[in-house]
XYZ file of C-alpha atoms in Angstrom:
587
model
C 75.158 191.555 40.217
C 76.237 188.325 41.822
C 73.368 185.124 41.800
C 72.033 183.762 45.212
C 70.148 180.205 46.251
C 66.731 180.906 47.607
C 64.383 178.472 49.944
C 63.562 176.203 47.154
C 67.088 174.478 46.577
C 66.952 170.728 46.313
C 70.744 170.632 46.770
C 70.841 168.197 43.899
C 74.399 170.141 43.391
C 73.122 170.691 39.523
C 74.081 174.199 40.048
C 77.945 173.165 41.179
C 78.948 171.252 38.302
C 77.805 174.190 35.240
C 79.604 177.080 37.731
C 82.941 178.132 36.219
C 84.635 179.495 38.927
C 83.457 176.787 41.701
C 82.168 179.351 43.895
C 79.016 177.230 45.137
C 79.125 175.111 48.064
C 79.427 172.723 50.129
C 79.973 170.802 46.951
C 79.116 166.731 46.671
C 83.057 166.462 47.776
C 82.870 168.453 50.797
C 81.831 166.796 54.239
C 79.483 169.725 54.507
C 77.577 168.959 51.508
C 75.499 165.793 53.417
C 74.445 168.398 56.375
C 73.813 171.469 54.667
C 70.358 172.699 54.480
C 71.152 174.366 51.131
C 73.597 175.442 49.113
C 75.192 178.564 48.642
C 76.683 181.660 46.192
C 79.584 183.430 46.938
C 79.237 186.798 46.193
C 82.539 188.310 45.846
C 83.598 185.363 43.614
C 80.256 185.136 41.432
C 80.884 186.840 37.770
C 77.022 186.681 37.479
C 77.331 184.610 34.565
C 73.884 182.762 35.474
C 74.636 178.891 34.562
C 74.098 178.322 37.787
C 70.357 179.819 37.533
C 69.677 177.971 34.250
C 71.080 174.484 35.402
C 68.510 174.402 38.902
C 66.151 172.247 38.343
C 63.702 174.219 40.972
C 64.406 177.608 40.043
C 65.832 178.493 43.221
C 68.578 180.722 41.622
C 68.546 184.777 41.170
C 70.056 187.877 40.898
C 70.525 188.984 43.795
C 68.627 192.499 43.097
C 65.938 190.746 41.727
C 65.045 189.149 45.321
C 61.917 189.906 46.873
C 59.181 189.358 49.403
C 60.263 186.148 51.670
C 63.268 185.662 49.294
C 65.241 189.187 49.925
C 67.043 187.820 53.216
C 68.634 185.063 50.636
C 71.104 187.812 49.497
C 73.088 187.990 53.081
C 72.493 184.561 53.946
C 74.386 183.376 50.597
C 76.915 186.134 52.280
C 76.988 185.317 55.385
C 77.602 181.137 54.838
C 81.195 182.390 53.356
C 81.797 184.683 56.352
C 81.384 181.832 58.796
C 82.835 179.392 56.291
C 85.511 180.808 53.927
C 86.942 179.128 51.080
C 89.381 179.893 48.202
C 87.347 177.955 46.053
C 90.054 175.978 44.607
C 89.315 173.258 42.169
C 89.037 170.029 43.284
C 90.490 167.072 40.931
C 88.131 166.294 38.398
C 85.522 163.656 38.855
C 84.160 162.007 35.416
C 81.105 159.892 35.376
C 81.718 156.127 35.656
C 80.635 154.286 32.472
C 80.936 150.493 30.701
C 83.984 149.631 28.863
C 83.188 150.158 25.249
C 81.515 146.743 23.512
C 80.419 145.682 27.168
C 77.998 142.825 27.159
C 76.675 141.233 30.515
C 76.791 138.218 32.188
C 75.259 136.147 29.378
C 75.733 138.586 26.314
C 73.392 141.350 25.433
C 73.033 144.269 27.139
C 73.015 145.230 30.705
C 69.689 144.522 32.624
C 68.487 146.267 35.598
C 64.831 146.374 37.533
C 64.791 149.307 39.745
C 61.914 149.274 42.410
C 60.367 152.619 42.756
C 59.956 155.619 40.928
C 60.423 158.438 42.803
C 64.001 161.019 43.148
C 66.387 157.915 44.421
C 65.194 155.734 41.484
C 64.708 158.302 38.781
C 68.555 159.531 39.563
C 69.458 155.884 39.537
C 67.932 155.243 35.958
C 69.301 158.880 34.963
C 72.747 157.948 35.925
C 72.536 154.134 34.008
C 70.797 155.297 30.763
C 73.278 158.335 30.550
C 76.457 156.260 30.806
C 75.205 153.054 30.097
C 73.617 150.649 27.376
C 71.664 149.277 30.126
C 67.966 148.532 29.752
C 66.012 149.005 32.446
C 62.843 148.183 34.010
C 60.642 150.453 37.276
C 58.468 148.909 38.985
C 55.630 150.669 41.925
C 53.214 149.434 43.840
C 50.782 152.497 42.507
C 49.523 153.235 39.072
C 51.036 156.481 38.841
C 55.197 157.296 39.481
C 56.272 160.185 41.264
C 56.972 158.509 44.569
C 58.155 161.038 46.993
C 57.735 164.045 44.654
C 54.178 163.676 43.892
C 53.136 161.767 47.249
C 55.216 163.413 50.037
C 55.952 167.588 48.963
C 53.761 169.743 50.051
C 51.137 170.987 47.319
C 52.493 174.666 48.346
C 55.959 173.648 47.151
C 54.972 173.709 43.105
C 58.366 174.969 42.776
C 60.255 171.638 44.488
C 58.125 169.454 42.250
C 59.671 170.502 39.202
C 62.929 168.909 39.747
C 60.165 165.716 37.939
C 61.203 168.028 34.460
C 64.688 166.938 35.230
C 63.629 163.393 34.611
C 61.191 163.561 31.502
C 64.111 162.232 29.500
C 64.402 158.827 32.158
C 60.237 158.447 30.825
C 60.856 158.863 27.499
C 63.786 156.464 26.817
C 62.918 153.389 24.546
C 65.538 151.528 26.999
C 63.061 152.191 29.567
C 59.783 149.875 30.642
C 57.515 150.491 33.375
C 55.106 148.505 35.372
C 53.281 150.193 37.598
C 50.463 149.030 40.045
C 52.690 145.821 40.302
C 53.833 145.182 43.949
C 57.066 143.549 44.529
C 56.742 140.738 47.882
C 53.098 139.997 46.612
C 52.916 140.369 42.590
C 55.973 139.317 42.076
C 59.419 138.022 44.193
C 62.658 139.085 44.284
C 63.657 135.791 43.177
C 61.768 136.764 40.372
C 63.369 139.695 39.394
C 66.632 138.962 40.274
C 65.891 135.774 37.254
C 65.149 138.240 34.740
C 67.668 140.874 35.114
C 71.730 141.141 36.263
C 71.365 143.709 38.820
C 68.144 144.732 41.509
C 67.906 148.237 43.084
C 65.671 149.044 45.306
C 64.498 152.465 46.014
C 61.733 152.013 47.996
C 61.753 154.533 50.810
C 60.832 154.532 54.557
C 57.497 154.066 54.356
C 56.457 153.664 58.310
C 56.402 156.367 60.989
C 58.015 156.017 63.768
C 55.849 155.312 66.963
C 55.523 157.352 70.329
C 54.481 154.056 72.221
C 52.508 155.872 75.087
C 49.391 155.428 76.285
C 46.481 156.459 73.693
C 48.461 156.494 70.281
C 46.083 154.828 68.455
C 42.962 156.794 69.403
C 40.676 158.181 66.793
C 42.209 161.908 65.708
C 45.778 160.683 66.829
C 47.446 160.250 63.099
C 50.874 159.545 61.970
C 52.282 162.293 59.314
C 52.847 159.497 56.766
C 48.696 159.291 56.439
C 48.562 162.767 56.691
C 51.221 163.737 54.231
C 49.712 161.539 51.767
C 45.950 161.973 52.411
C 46.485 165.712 51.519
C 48.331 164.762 48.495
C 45.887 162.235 47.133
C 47.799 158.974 47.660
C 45.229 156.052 46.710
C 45.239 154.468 49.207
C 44.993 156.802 51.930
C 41.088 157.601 51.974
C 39.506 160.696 51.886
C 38.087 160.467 55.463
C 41.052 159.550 56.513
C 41.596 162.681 58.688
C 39.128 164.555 60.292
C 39.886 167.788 61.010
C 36.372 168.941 62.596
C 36.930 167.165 66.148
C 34.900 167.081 69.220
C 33.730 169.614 71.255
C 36.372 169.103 74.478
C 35.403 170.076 77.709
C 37.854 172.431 79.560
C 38.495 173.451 83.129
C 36.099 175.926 84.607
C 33.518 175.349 82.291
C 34.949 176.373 79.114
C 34.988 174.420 75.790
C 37.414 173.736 73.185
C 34.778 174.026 70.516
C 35.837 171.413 67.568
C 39.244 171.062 66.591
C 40.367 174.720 67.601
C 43.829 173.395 68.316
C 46.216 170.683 66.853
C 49.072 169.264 67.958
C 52.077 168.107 65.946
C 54.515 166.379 67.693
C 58.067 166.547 66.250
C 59.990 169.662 64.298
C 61.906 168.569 61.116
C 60.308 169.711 57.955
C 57.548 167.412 57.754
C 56.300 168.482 60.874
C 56.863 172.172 59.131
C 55.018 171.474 56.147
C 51.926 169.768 58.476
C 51.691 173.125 60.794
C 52.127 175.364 57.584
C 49.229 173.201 55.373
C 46.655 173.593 58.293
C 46.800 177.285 58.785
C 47.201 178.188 55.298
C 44.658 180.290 53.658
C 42.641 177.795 51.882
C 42.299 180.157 48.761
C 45.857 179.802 48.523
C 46.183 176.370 48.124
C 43.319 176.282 46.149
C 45.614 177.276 43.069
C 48.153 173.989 43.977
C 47.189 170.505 42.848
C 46.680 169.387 46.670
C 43.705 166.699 46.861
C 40.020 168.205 46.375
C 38.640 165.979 49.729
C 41.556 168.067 51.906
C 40.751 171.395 50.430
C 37.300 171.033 51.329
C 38.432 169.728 54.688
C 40.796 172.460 55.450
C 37.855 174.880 54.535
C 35.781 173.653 57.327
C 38.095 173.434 59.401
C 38.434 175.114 62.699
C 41.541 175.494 63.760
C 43.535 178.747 64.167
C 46.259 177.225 66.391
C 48.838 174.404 66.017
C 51.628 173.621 68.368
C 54.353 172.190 67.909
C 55.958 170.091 70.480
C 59.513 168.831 70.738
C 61.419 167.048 73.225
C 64.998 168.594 72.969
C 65.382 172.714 73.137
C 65.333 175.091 70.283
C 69.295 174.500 69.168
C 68.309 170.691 68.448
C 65.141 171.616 65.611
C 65.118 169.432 63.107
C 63.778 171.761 60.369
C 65.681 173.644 57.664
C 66.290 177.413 57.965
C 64.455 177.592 54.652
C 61.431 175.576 55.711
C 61.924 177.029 59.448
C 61.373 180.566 57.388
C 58.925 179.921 55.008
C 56.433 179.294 58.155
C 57.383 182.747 60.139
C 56.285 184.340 56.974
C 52.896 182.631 56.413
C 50.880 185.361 55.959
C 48.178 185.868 58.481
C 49.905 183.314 61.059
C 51.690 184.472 64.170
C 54.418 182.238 64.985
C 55.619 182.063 69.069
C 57.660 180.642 71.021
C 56.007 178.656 74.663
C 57.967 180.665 77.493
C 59.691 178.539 79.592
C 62.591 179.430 82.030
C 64.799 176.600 79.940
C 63.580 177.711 76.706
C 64.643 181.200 77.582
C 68.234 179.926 78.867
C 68.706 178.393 75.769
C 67.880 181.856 73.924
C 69.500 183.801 75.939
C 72.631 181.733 75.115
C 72.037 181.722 71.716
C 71.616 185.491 71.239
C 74.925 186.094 73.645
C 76.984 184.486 70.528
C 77.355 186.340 67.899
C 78.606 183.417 65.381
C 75.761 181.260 66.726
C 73.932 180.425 63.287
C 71.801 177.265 64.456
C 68.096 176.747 64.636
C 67.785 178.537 68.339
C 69.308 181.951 66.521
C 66.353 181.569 64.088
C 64.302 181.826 67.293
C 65.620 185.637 67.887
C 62.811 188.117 67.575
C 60.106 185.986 67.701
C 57.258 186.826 70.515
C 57.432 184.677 73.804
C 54.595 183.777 75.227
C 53.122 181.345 77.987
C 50.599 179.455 76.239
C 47.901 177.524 78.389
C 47.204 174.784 76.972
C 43.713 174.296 79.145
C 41.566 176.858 77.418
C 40.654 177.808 73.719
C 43.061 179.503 71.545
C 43.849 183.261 71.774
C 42.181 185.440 68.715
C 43.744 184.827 65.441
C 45.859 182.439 64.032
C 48.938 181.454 65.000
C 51.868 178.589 65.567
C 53.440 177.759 69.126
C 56.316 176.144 69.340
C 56.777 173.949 72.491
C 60.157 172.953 73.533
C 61.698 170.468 76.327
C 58.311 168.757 76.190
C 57.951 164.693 75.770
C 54.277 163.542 75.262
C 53.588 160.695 77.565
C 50.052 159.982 76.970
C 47.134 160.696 74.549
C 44.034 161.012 76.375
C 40.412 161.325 74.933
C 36.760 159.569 75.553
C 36.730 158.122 72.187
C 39.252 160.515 69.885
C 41.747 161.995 71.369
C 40.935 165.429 73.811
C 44.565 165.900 75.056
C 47.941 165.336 75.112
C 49.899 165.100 78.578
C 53.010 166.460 78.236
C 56.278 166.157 80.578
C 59.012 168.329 81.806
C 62.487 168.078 81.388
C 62.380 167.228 85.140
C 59.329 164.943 84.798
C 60.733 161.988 83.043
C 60.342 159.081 86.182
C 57.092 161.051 87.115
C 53.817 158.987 87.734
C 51.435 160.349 85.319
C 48.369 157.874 85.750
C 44.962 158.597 87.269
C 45.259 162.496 86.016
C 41.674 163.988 84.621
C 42.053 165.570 81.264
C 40.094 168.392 82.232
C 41.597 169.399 85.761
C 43.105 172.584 86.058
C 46.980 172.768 84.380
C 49.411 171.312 86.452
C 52.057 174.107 84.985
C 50.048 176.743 86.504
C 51.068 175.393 90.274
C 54.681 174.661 88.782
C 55.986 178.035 87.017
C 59.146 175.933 86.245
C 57.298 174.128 83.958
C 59.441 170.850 84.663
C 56.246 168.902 85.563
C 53.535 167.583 84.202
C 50.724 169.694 82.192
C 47.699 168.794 79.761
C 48.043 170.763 76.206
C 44.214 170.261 75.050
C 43.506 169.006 71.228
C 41.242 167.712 68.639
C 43.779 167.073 66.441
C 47.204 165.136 66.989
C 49.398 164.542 64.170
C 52.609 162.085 64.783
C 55.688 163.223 63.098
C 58.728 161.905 64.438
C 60.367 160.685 61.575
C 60.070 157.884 59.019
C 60.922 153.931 59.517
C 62.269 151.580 57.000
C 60.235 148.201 56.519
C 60.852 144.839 55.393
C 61.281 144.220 51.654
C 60.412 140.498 50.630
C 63.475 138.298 49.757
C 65.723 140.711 51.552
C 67.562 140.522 54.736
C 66.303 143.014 57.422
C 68.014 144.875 60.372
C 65.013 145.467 62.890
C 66.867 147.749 65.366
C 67.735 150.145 62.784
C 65.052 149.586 60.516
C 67.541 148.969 57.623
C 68.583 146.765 55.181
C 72.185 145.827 55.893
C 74.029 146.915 53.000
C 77.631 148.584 52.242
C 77.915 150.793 49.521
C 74.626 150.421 48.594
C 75.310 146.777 47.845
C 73.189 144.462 50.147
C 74.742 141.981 52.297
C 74.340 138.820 53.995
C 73.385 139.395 57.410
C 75.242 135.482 57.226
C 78.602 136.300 55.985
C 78.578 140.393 55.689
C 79.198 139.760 51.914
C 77.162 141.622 49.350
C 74.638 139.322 47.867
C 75.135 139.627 44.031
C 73.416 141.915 41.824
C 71.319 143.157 44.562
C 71.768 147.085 45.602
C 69.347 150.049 47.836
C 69.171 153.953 47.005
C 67.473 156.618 49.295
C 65.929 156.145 52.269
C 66.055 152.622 51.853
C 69.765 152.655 51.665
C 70.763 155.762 53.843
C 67.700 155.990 56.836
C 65.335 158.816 56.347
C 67.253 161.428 56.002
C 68.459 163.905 53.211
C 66.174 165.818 50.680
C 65.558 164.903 47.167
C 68.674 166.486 45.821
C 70.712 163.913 48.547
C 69.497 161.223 46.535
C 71.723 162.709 43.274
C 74.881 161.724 44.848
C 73.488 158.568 46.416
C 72.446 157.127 43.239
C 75.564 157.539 41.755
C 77.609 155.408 44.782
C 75.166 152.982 44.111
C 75.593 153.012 40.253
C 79.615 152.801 40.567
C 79.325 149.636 43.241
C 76.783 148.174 40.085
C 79.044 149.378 37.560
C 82.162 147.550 39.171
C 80.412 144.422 40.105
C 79.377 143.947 36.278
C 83.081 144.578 34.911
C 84.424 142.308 37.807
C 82.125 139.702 36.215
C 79.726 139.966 40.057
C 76.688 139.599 38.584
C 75.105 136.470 37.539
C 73.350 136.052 34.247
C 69.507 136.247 34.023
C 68.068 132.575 33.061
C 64.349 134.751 31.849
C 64.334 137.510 29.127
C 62.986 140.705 28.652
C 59.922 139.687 27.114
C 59.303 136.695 29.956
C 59.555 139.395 32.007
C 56.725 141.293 30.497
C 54.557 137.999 30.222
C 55.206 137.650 33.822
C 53.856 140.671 34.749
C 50.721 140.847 32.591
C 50.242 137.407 34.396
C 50.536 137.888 37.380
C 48.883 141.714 37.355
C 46.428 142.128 33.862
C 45.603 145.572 35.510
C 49.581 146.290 35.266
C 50.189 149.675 33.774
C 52.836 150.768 31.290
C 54.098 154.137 30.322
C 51.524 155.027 27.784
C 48.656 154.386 30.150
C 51.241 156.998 32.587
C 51.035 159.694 30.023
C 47.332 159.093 30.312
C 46.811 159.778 33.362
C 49.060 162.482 33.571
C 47.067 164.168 30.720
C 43.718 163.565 32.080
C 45.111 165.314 35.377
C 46.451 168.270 33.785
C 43.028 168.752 31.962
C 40.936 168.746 35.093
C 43.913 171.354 36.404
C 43.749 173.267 33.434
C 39.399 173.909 33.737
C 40.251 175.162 37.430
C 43.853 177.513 36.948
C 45.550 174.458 38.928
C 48.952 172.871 37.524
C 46.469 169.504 38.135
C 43.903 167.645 39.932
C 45.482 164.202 41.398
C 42.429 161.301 40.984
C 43.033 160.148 44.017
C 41.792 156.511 43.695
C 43.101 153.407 41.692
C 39.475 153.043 39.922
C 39.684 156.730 39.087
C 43.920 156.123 37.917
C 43.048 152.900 36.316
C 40.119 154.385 34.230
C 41.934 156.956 33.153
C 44.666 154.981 32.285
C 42.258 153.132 29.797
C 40.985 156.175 28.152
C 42.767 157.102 24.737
């Protein structure tokens, strides 16, 4: 019985290189691979072998008979990617990893010396990649005391199964090449000048830690969040505090008298998987997550809460959805939630043409079959729970006599309108305009901002502020100056590509940034550091004396698992730096 990949792949591409008969793709070679929301099994070509299955790192590999529950549909969709894109699965020429010339000593003798910055999927590939075909020793550095970056701060507790791609990397921790310092921030511990004089080469894989903004009118009010503090307040980032959202609300005033009692409706506004994960998280059973290791302050939130609908809004039309068909669903089979789609004559058009192809296979044919339904967004929720998605609508104003009470919303038709002086609680405009192209008020106590991530400045580095990038080629960094790379210094991730890709994109990313490190050190790039290893270390215990190392890690990652273990949870995150710091200290 042939294999098939299921909603958890990482498309890390493990699974490509173990497969003897290269019939899993898009592979890293393919143009496909950097836009495919997962990868796929042929079939007809699998011999069922099952390296594939044992090489994933998320166990999102199965027999295709053993598929069940929200994973059965895997089967034909592993089918039906090789009916829409066939192959003959014909070997590609053979790509070895890059490595040092045997007896290779760097700029100044001695071994190779890198610092990456970070420790979450881009840097843990990038220190996988240089301790497996390299001498190099290797320092990580994070502004937290605890690594995990991405994996533990930004997947959703319901996604246990994404978050054990970390096994993958248990080797990078335990590697006597490796040091850590964490709870050490680089632009105010310590400068890049500083690194850069204690080792030959700099990466930095430090993300895109802003959000982007909606600059309209009432952003910033109280209840108006961006999904970065969301994200990480339900995952028990440290510095996000535990009142940081308040899902409870205010009792909003309606037309005709009624009341939107609490925070009976949220708003997310944007669709990629972030957005997803935010809708799916607040109408989850809270039993359920109750057996993840989501943060104890938003369990007890999300048990209080009141809400029983979220919609989601998005300016462009259904075939423009950011999410992933596995993410998109994972939500339409939340169980309990009804998922809709906001009836609109252009939301039906696009439909319509969507269900008249019969090769269409984008995010508007993922739409087919689900209920549509006018929602009105000036009274309380219908019975029940459910998810509304909201198409052709761009929010133009947050409204709200001290926390937000309402989002105005515009048309596709609306854009130039004049949308001052409108009361938040005056009858719908949409119900006098059955186009829908004009202006409307979609009532809320809750309004999360997720419209995709933003790059910031890193100390010492130059900085592109119209892309939100650092200027780099290659992942090399150049001078803004001359366009030249500046020597020894390199990005990874989001702070190399923009926010996009999943964890598994950061697999092949690491490695173009390892060979453009790799060839800079054997063309004799990189300068020589002037400090050594142990300055280094002195440095840091300097500068930070509450600097944490890898034993104090294994700490905390013991006295986490132990307060898991006394509940049936994989862990319980402490979810301040007193609370990491203490435990850190504890033998």
């Amino acid at each position: 019985m042939a294999y098939a990949i299921t909603r958890t792949c990482c498309n890390d591409a493990s699974c490509v290189s173990v497969c003897p008969v290269n019939c899993i793709h898009p592979t890293p070679d393919e143009p496909a691979f950097g836009h495919t929301d997962m990868l796929y099994v042929d079939p007809a070509a699998c011999i069922d072998c099952g390296a594939c299955a044992d090489a994933c790192p998320v166990d999102a590999i199965f027999p295709v008979d053993r598929l069940m529950g929200p994973d059965a549909l895997y089967g034909e969709l592993n089918r039906a990617y090789y009916r829409d894109h066939p192959t003959d699965h014909a070997w590609d020429a053979p790509v070895f990893p890059r490595s040092l010339p045997t007896g290779f000593a760097g700029p100044g003798g001695g071994s190779l010396r890198v610092a990456i910055v970070g420790t979450g999927p881009s840097a843990s590939y990038t220190a996988q990649a240089l301790l497996h075909s390299t001498g190099a020793e290797l320092t990580m550095i994070d502004r937290l005391p605890v690594a995990g970056g991405l994996l533990r701060y930004g997947v959703a507790p319901d996604h246990q199964s994404t978050k054990r791609i970390a096994d993958s990397f248990a080797s990078v921790f335990h590697d006597p090449r490796l040091r850590v310092h964490l709870n050490v921030e680089v632009g105010t511990d310590l400068t890049h000048a500083e690194l850069a004089a204690h080792h030959h080469a700099v990466v930095y894989a430090v993300g895109a830690a802003a959000d982007r903004r909606l600059d309209v009118p009432g952003e910033d009010l109280p209840g108006s969040v961006p999904a970065t503090t969301f994200v990480r307040w339900y995952n028990a980032e440290p510095t996000v505090p535990a009142d940081a959202v308040d899902l409870t609300g205010g009792a909003v005033d309606l037309a005709g008298g009624a009341q939107l009692a609490g925070a009976e409706r949220a708003v997310v506004i944007g669709n990629g998987n972030v957005a997803v994960d935010i809708a799916r998280i607040l109408l989850t059973d809270p039993d359920r997550l109750a057996a993840t290791d989501i943060a104890d302050h938003a369990l007890a939130a999300l048990r209080r809460s009141r809400i029983r609908e979220v919609v989601m809004v998005a300016r462009r039309g259904p075939g423009h959805a950011a999410w992933t068909t596995p993410e998109f669903l994972a939500l339409t089979q939340l169980p309990g939630v009804d998922v809709v789609v906001d009836d609109r004559p252009v939301v039906r058009a696009d439909l319509e043409a969507a269900a008249a192809d019969p090769t269409a296979t984008g995010t508007a044919a993922l739409l087919a079959g689900l209920p549509l339904e006018r929602v009105d967004g000036t009274r309380p929720p219908r019975p029940g729970r459910r998810i509304v998605l909201r198409f052709h609508a761009t929010p133009v104003e947050l409204l709200g006599a001290g926390r937000v009470e309402a989002v105005r919303l515009a048309g596709p038709d609306a854009a130039g309108a004049d949308l001052t002086g409108l009361d938040p609680t005056a009858a719908d405009p949409a119900e006098t305009d059955p186009a829908g192209a004009g202006e409307e008020l979609l009532h809320a106590g809750l309004v999360v901002r997720s419209i995709g991530h933003r790059g910031i400045p890193v100390p010492g580095l130059p900085f592109d502020e119209v892309t939100a990038t650092v200027p780099h080629r290659g992942g090399r960094v150049l001078d803004p100056a001359t366009g030249r790379p500046l020597p020894g210094a390199y990005l990874v991730g989001w702070a190399k590509r923009g926010s996009s890709g999943g964890i598994g994109a950061n697999r092949a990313c690491a490695a173009e940034t390892v060979d453009a490190l790799l060839d800079d050190a054997v063309a004799g790039v990189l300068r020589a550091p002037a400090g050594t290893r142990k300055e280094f270390d002195r440095l840091v215990r300097d500068r930070r004396p509450d600097a944490l190392g890898l034993r104090q890690l294994r700490a905390i990652d013991r006295a986490e698992r132990a307060r898991g273990e006394a509940t049936g949870r994989p862990r319980v995150k402490l979810p301040t730096v007193p609370a990491l710091l203490a435990a850190a200290a504890r033998r």
